[in-house]
Amino acid sequence: MKQLFPLAPRYRLDDESPWLEGIDPARYYWIAVNGDRTLKVAIPGLNVCSLDEWKQKIRLFRAMQPEEQMRIERTTCFCTIHCISENCFAVASVVNGAPVWHLFDQETLESLLRTSHPDWVCAPKDLELWREMLALSWQQSAVA
């Protein structure tokens, strides 16, 4: 039986460790867990179709209260933002088979969500992250 070993790294914009690897064109947030570049995860980010939808989602995030959740739906996956306290939010993922909650302050998580703006364009270096995700998806077997 596997024992759970939950980690709770906390990320801030002014963090000394370089935790944000980049944000690819599909709005996946690539994070180096605890600043360890050998432990990268791609968290599905917010993706909207219009400026009005973007404004609505940002307002929804800003209005979150402790114990509330905001689900981000993607075509093939989803992500849930949990409001832990006034300035602490968690996004769950799996790292090396173990559940992990990535903790963010409000400013940091909102800055990630703002990249869902329809006019946002990723940095040229982050295109490689997108290619990496595509390569990983080709290695998975198709569901019959």
Short mmCIF file of N, CA and C in Angstrom, two decimals, residues 17-113:
data_model
loop_
_atom_site.label_atom_id
_atom_site.label_comp_id
_atom_site.label_asym_id
_atom_site.label_seq_id
_atom_site.Cartn_x
_atom_site.Cartn_y
_atom_site.Cartn_z
N SER A 17 13.19 31.30 -5.55
CA SER A 17 13.37 30.13 -6.42
C SER A 17 12.56 30.31 -7.69
N PRO A 18 13.16 30.01 -8.82
CA PRO A 18 12.46 30.17 -10.11
C PRO A 18 11.47 29.03 -10.34
N TRP A 19 10.24 29.20 -9.88
CA TRP A 19 9.26 28.14 -9.95
C TRP A 19 8.46 28.13 -11.24
N LEU A 20 8.26 29.29 -11.87
CA LEU A 20 7.46 29.34 -13.09
C LEU A 20 8.37 29.11 -14.30
N GLU A 21 8.17 27.96 -14.94
CA GLU A 21 8.94 27.63 -16.14
C GLU A 21 8.42 28.40 -17.35
N GLY A 22 7.11 28.60 -17.39
CA GLY A 22 6.51 29.33 -18.49
C GLY A 22 5.03 29.02 -18.61
N ILE A 23 4.40 29.69 -19.56
CA ILE A 23 2.99 29.49 -19.86
C ILE A 23 2.89 29.28 -21.36
N ASP A 24 2.46 28.10 -21.76
CA ASP A 24 2.45 27.78 -23.19
C ASP A 24 1.24 28.39 -23.89
N PRO A 25 1.19 28.31 -25.22
CA PRO A 25 0.08 28.93 -25.97
C PRO A 25 -1.29 28.38 -25.60
N ALA A 26 -1.36 27.16 -25.08
CA ALA A 26 -2.63 26.57 -24.68
C ALA A 26 -3.00 26.96 -23.25
N ARG A 27 -2.22 27.85 -22.66
CA ARG A 27 -2.44 28.36 -21.30
C ARG A 27 -2.28 27.29 -20.23
N TYR A 28 -1.30 26.44 -20.39
CA TYR A 28 -0.89 25.54 -19.32
C TYR A 28 0.23 26.23 -18.56
N TYR A 29 0.13 26.21 -17.23
CA TYR A 29 1.14 26.83 -16.38
C TYR A 29 2.17 25.76 -16.03
N TRP A 30 3.39 25.95 -16.52
CA TRP A 30 4.47 25.00 -16.28
C TRP A 30 5.23 25.43 -15.03
N ILE A 31 5.18 24.57 -14.01
CA ILE A 31 5.75 24.90 -12.71
C ILE A 31 6.83 23.90 -12.34
N ALA A 32 7.95 24.42 -11.87
CA ALA A 32 9.01 23.58 -11.29
C ALA A 32 8.66 23.44 -9.81
N VAL A 33 8.30 22.25 -9.39
CA VAL A 33 7.84 22.02 -8.03
C VAL A 33 8.95 22.36 -7.05
N ASN A 34 8.66 23.29 -6.15
CA ASN A 34 9.63 23.78 -5.16
C ASN A 34 10.89 24.32 -5.82
N GLY A 35 10.79 24.79 -7.05
CA GLY A 35 11.94 25.34 -7.76
C GLY A 35 12.85 24.28 -8.35
N ASP A 36 12.48 23.00 -8.26
CA ASP A 36 13.28 21.89 -8.78
C ASP A 36 12.94 21.69 -10.26
N ARG A 37 13.84 22.05 -11.13
CA ARG A 37 13.57 21.98 -12.57
C ARG A 37 13.45 20.56 -13.12
N THR A 38 13.84 19.57 -12.32
CA THR A 38 13.66 18.18 -12.75
C THR A 38 12.26 17.67 -12.41
N LEU A 39 11.50 18.43 -11.62
CA LEU A 39 10.13 18.07 -11.24
C LEU A 39 9.16 19.11 -11.80
N LYS A 40 8.85 19.02 -13.08
CA LYS A 40 7.95 19.99 -13.72
C LYS A 40 6.56 19.40 -13.85
N VAL A 41 5.56 20.25 -13.62
CA VAL A 41 4.17 19.87 -13.88
C VAL A 41 3.53 20.94 -14.75
N ALA A 42 2.58 20.51 -15.55
CA ALA A 42 1.81 21.44 -16.39
C ALA A 42 0.39 21.47 -15.84
N ILE A 43 0.02 22.60 -15.28
CA ILE A 43 -1.31 22.77 -14.70
C ILE A 43 -2.20 23.45 -15.73
N PRO A 44 -3.36 22.84 -16.03
CA PRO A 44 -4.25 23.47 -17.01
C PRO A 44 -4.74 24.82 -16.50
N GLY A 45 -4.56 25.83 -17.32
CA GLY A 45 -4.96 27.17 -16.94
C GLY A 45 -6.28 27.58 -17.55
N LEU A 46 -6.71 28.74 -17.18
CA LEU A 46 -7.96 29.30 -17.66
C LEU A 46 -7.84 29.61 -19.16
N ASN A 47 -8.87 29.26 -19.90
CA ASN A 47 -8.90 29.51 -21.33
C ASN A 47 -10.30 30.03 -21.67
N VAL A 48 -10.39 31.24 -22.18
CA VAL A 48 -11.70 31.85 -22.46
C VAL A 48 -11.81 32.23 -23.93
N CYS A 49 -13.04 32.47 -24.37
CA CYS A 49 -13.28 32.81 -25.78
C CYS A 49 -13.51 34.29 -26.02
N SER A 50 -13.85 35.02 -24.97
CA SER A 50 -14.18 36.43 -25.17
C SER A 50 -13.69 37.27 -24.00
N LEU A 51 -13.62 38.57 -24.22
CA LEU A 51 -13.22 39.50 -23.18
C LEU A 51 -14.24 39.51 -22.04
N ASP A 52 -15.53 39.41 -22.38
CA ASP A 52 -16.57 39.38 -21.35
C ASP A 52 -16.43 38.14 -20.47
N GLU A 53 -16.16 37.00 -21.06
CA GLU A 53 -15.97 35.76 -20.29
C GLU A 53 -14.73 35.90 -19.40
N TRP A 54 -13.67 36.51 -19.92
CA TRP A 54 -12.44 36.73 -19.16
C TRP A 54 -12.73 37.59 -17.92
N LYS A 55 -13.44 38.70 -18.12
CA LYS A 55 -13.80 39.58 -17.01
C LYS A 55 -14.63 38.83 -15.96
N GLN A 56 -15.57 38.03 -16.42
CA GLN A 56 -16.43 37.28 -15.52
C GLN A 56 -15.60 36.31 -14.66
N LYS A 57 -14.68 35.60 -15.28
CA LYS A 57 -13.86 34.62 -14.55
C LYS A 57 -12.92 35.30 -13.56
N ILE A 58 -12.33 36.42 -13.93
CA ILE A 58 -11.44 37.15 -13.02
C ILE A 58 -12.25 37.67 -11.83
N ARG A 59 -13.44 38.20 -12.09
CA ARG A 59 -14.29 38.68 -10.99
C ARG A 59 -14.71 37.52 -10.08
N LEU A 60 -15.01 36.38 -10.67
CA LEU A 60 -15.37 35.19 -9.89
C LEU A 60 -14.22 34.79 -8.99
N PHE A 61 -13.01 34.80 -9.53
CA PHE A 61 -11.83 34.46 -8.73
C PHE A 61 -11.64 35.46 -7.58
N ARG A 62 -11.74 36.74 -7.88
CA ARG A 62 -11.55 37.77 -6.85
C ARG A 62 -12.59 37.69 -5.74
N ALA A 63 -13.77 37.17 -6.05
CA ALA A 63 -14.85 37.09 -5.07
C ALA A 63 -14.80 35.82 -4.23
N MET A 64 -13.88 34.93 -4.51
CA MET A 64 -13.83 33.66 -3.78
C MET A 64 -13.59 33.88 -2.29
N GLN A 65 -14.29 33.08 -1.50
CA GLN A 65 -14.16 33.10 -0.05
C GLN A 65 -13.59 31.77 0.42
N PRO A 66 -13.02 31.73 1.63
CA PRO A 66 -12.49 30.45 2.15
C PRO A 66 -13.49 29.31 2.01
N GLU A 67 -12.97 28.17 1.60
CA GLU A 67 -13.70 26.92 1.37
C GLU A 67 -14.46 26.89 0.05
N GLU A 68 -14.40 27.95 -0.74
CA GLU A 68 -15.04 27.93 -2.06
C GLU A 68 -14.05 27.39 -3.09
N GLN A 69 -14.61 26.89 -4.19
CA GLN A 69 -13.81 26.32 -5.27
C GLN A 69 -14.21 26.93 -6.61
N MET A 70 -13.26 26.98 -7.50
CA MET A 70 -13.51 27.44 -8.87
C MET A 70 -12.91 26.38 -9.79
N ARG A 71 -13.74 25.79 -10.61
CA ARG A 71 -13.29 24.71 -11.50
C ARG A 71 -12.97 25.30 -12.87
N ILE A 72 -11.80 24.96 -13.37
CA ILE A 72 -11.38 25.37 -14.71
C ILE A 72 -11.50 24.15 -15.61
N GLU A 73 -12.44 24.21 -16.54
CA GLU A 73 -12.71 23.09 -17.46
C GLU A 73 -11.89 23.25 -18.73
N ARG A 74 -11.26 22.18 -19.15
CA ARG A 74 -10.55 22.13 -20.42
C ARG A 74 -11.15 20.98 -21.24
N THR A 75 -10.79 20.88 -22.49
CA THR A 75 -11.34 19.83 -23.35
C THR A 75 -11.02 18.44 -22.80
N THR A 76 -9.79 18.22 -22.40
CA THR A 76 -9.37 16.89 -21.97
C THR A 76 -9.08 16.78 -20.48
N CYS A 77 -9.15 17.88 -19.75
CA CYS A 77 -8.83 17.83 -18.33
C CYS A 77 -9.48 19.00 -17.60
N PHE A 78 -9.25 19.06 -16.33
CA PHE A 78 -9.76 20.17 -15.55
C PHE A 78 -8.81 20.45 -14.40
N CYS A 79 -9.03 21.56 -13.74
CA CYS A 79 -8.25 21.94 -12.58
C CYS A 79 -9.20 22.67 -11.64
N THR A 80 -8.99 22.51 -10.36
CA THR A 80 -9.83 23.17 -9.37
C THR A 80 -8.98 24.08 -8.50
N ILE A 81 -9.41 25.32 -8.38
CA ILE A 81 -8.76 26.27 -7.49
C ILE A 81 -9.55 26.25 -6.18
N HIS A 82 -8.84 26.04 -5.10
CA HIS A 82 -9.45 26.02 -3.77
C HIS A 82 -9.03 27.28 -3.03
N CYS A 83 -9.99 28.00 -2.48
CA CYS A 83 -9.67 29.15 -1.63
C CYS A 83 -9.48 28.62 -0.22
N ILE A 84 -8.26 28.70 0.27
CA ILE A 84 -7.94 28.19 1.60
C ILE A 84 -8.22 29.25 2.66
N SER A 85 -7.75 30.45 2.40
CA SER A 85 -7.98 31.58 3.30
C SER A 85 -7.96 32.85 2.47
N GLU A 86 -8.01 34.00 3.12
CA GLU A 86 -8.13 35.27 2.42
C GLU A 86 -7.06 35.46 1.33
N ASN A 87 -5.85 35.04 1.57
CA ASN A 87 -4.77 35.26 0.60
C ASN A 87 -4.00 33.97 0.31
N CYS A 88 -4.70 32.85 0.34
CA CYS A 88 -4.05 31.57 0.09
C CYS A 88 -4.98 30.69 -0.74
N PHE A 89 -4.48 30.29 -1.90
CA PHE A 89 -5.25 29.47 -2.84
C PHE A 89 -4.43 28.22 -3.17
N ALA A 90 -5.12 27.12 -3.43
CA ALA A 90 -4.45 25.86 -3.76
C ALA A 90 -4.94 25.35 -5.10
N VAL A 91 -4.02 24.78 -5.85
CA VAL A 91 -4.34 24.10 -7.11
C VAL A 91 -3.74 22.70 -6.99
N ALA A 92 -4.58 21.69 -7.13
CA ALA A 92 -4.14 20.31 -6.96
C ALA A 92 -3.54 19.75 -8.25
N SER A 93 -2.53 18.91 -8.08
CA SER A 93 -1.99 18.15 -9.21
C SER A 93 -1.34 16.89 -8.65
N VAL A 94 -0.73 16.12 -9.51
CA VAL A 94 -0.06 14.89 -9.09
C VAL A 94 1.40 15.00 -9.52
N VAL A 95 2.30 14.72 -8.59
CA VAL A 95 3.74 14.75 -8.86
C VAL A 95 4.31 13.40 -8.44
N ASN A 96 4.91 12.69 -9.39
CA ASN A 96 5.46 11.36 -9.13
C ASN A 96 4.46 10.43 -8.46
N GLY A 97 3.21 10.50 -8.91
CA GLY A 97 2.17 9.61 -8.40
C GLY A 97 1.57 10.05 -7.07
N ALA A 98 2.03 11.15 -6.51
CA ALA A 98 1.51 11.62 -5.22
C ALA A 98 0.70 12.89 -5.41
N PRO A 99 -0.41 13.03 -4.68
CA PRO A 99 -1.18 14.26 -4.77
C PRO A 99 -0.43 15.43 -4.14
N VAL A 100 -0.47 16.56 -4.84
CA VAL A 100 0.23 17.76 -4.37
C VAL A 100 -0.70 18.95 -4.50
N TRP A 101 -0.72 19.79 -3.51
CA TRP A 101 -1.43 21.06 -3.60
C TRP A 101 -0.40 22.16 -3.73
N HIS A 102 -0.46 22.88 -4.83
CA HIS A 102 0.42 24.02 -5.05
C HIS A 102 -0.28 25.24 -4.45
N LEU A 103 0.35 25.90 -3.52
CA LEU A 103 -0.25 27.05 -2.85
C LEU A 103 0.23 28.34 -3.48
N PHE A 104 -0.70 29.27 -3.66
CA PHE A 104 -0.40 30.57 -4.27
C PHE A 104 -1.02 31.66 -3.42
N ASP A 105 -0.39 32.82 -3.42
CA ASP A 105 -1.08 33.98 -2.86
C ASP A 105 -2.00 34.51 -3.97
N GLN A 106 -2.92 35.40 -3.62
CA GLN A 106 -3.92 35.85 -4.58
C GLN A 106 -3.29 36.57 -5.77
N GLU A 107 -2.32 37.43 -5.52
CA GLU A 107 -1.69 38.19 -6.60
C GLU A 107 -1.03 37.28 -7.63
N THR A 108 -0.35 36.25 -7.16
CA THR A 108 0.35 35.34 -8.06
C THR A 108 -0.62 34.54 -8.91
N LEU A 109 -1.64 33.96 -8.27
CA LEU A 109 -2.59 33.16 -9.03
C LEU A 109 -3.40 34.02 -10.00
N GLU A 110 -3.75 35.22 -9.58
CA GLU A 110 -4.48 36.10 -10.49
C GLU A 110 -3.62 36.48 -11.70
N SER A 111 -2.34 36.67 -11.48
CA SER A 111 -1.47 37.01 -12.62
C SER A 111 -1.41 35.85 -13.61
N LEU A 112 -1.46 34.61 -13.12
CA LEU A 112 -1.51 33.46 -14.03
C LEU A 112 -2.85 33.44 -14.77
N LEU A 113 -3.94 33.66 -14.05
CA LEU A 113 -5.26 33.64 -14.68
C LEU A 113 -5.42 34.75 -15.73
#
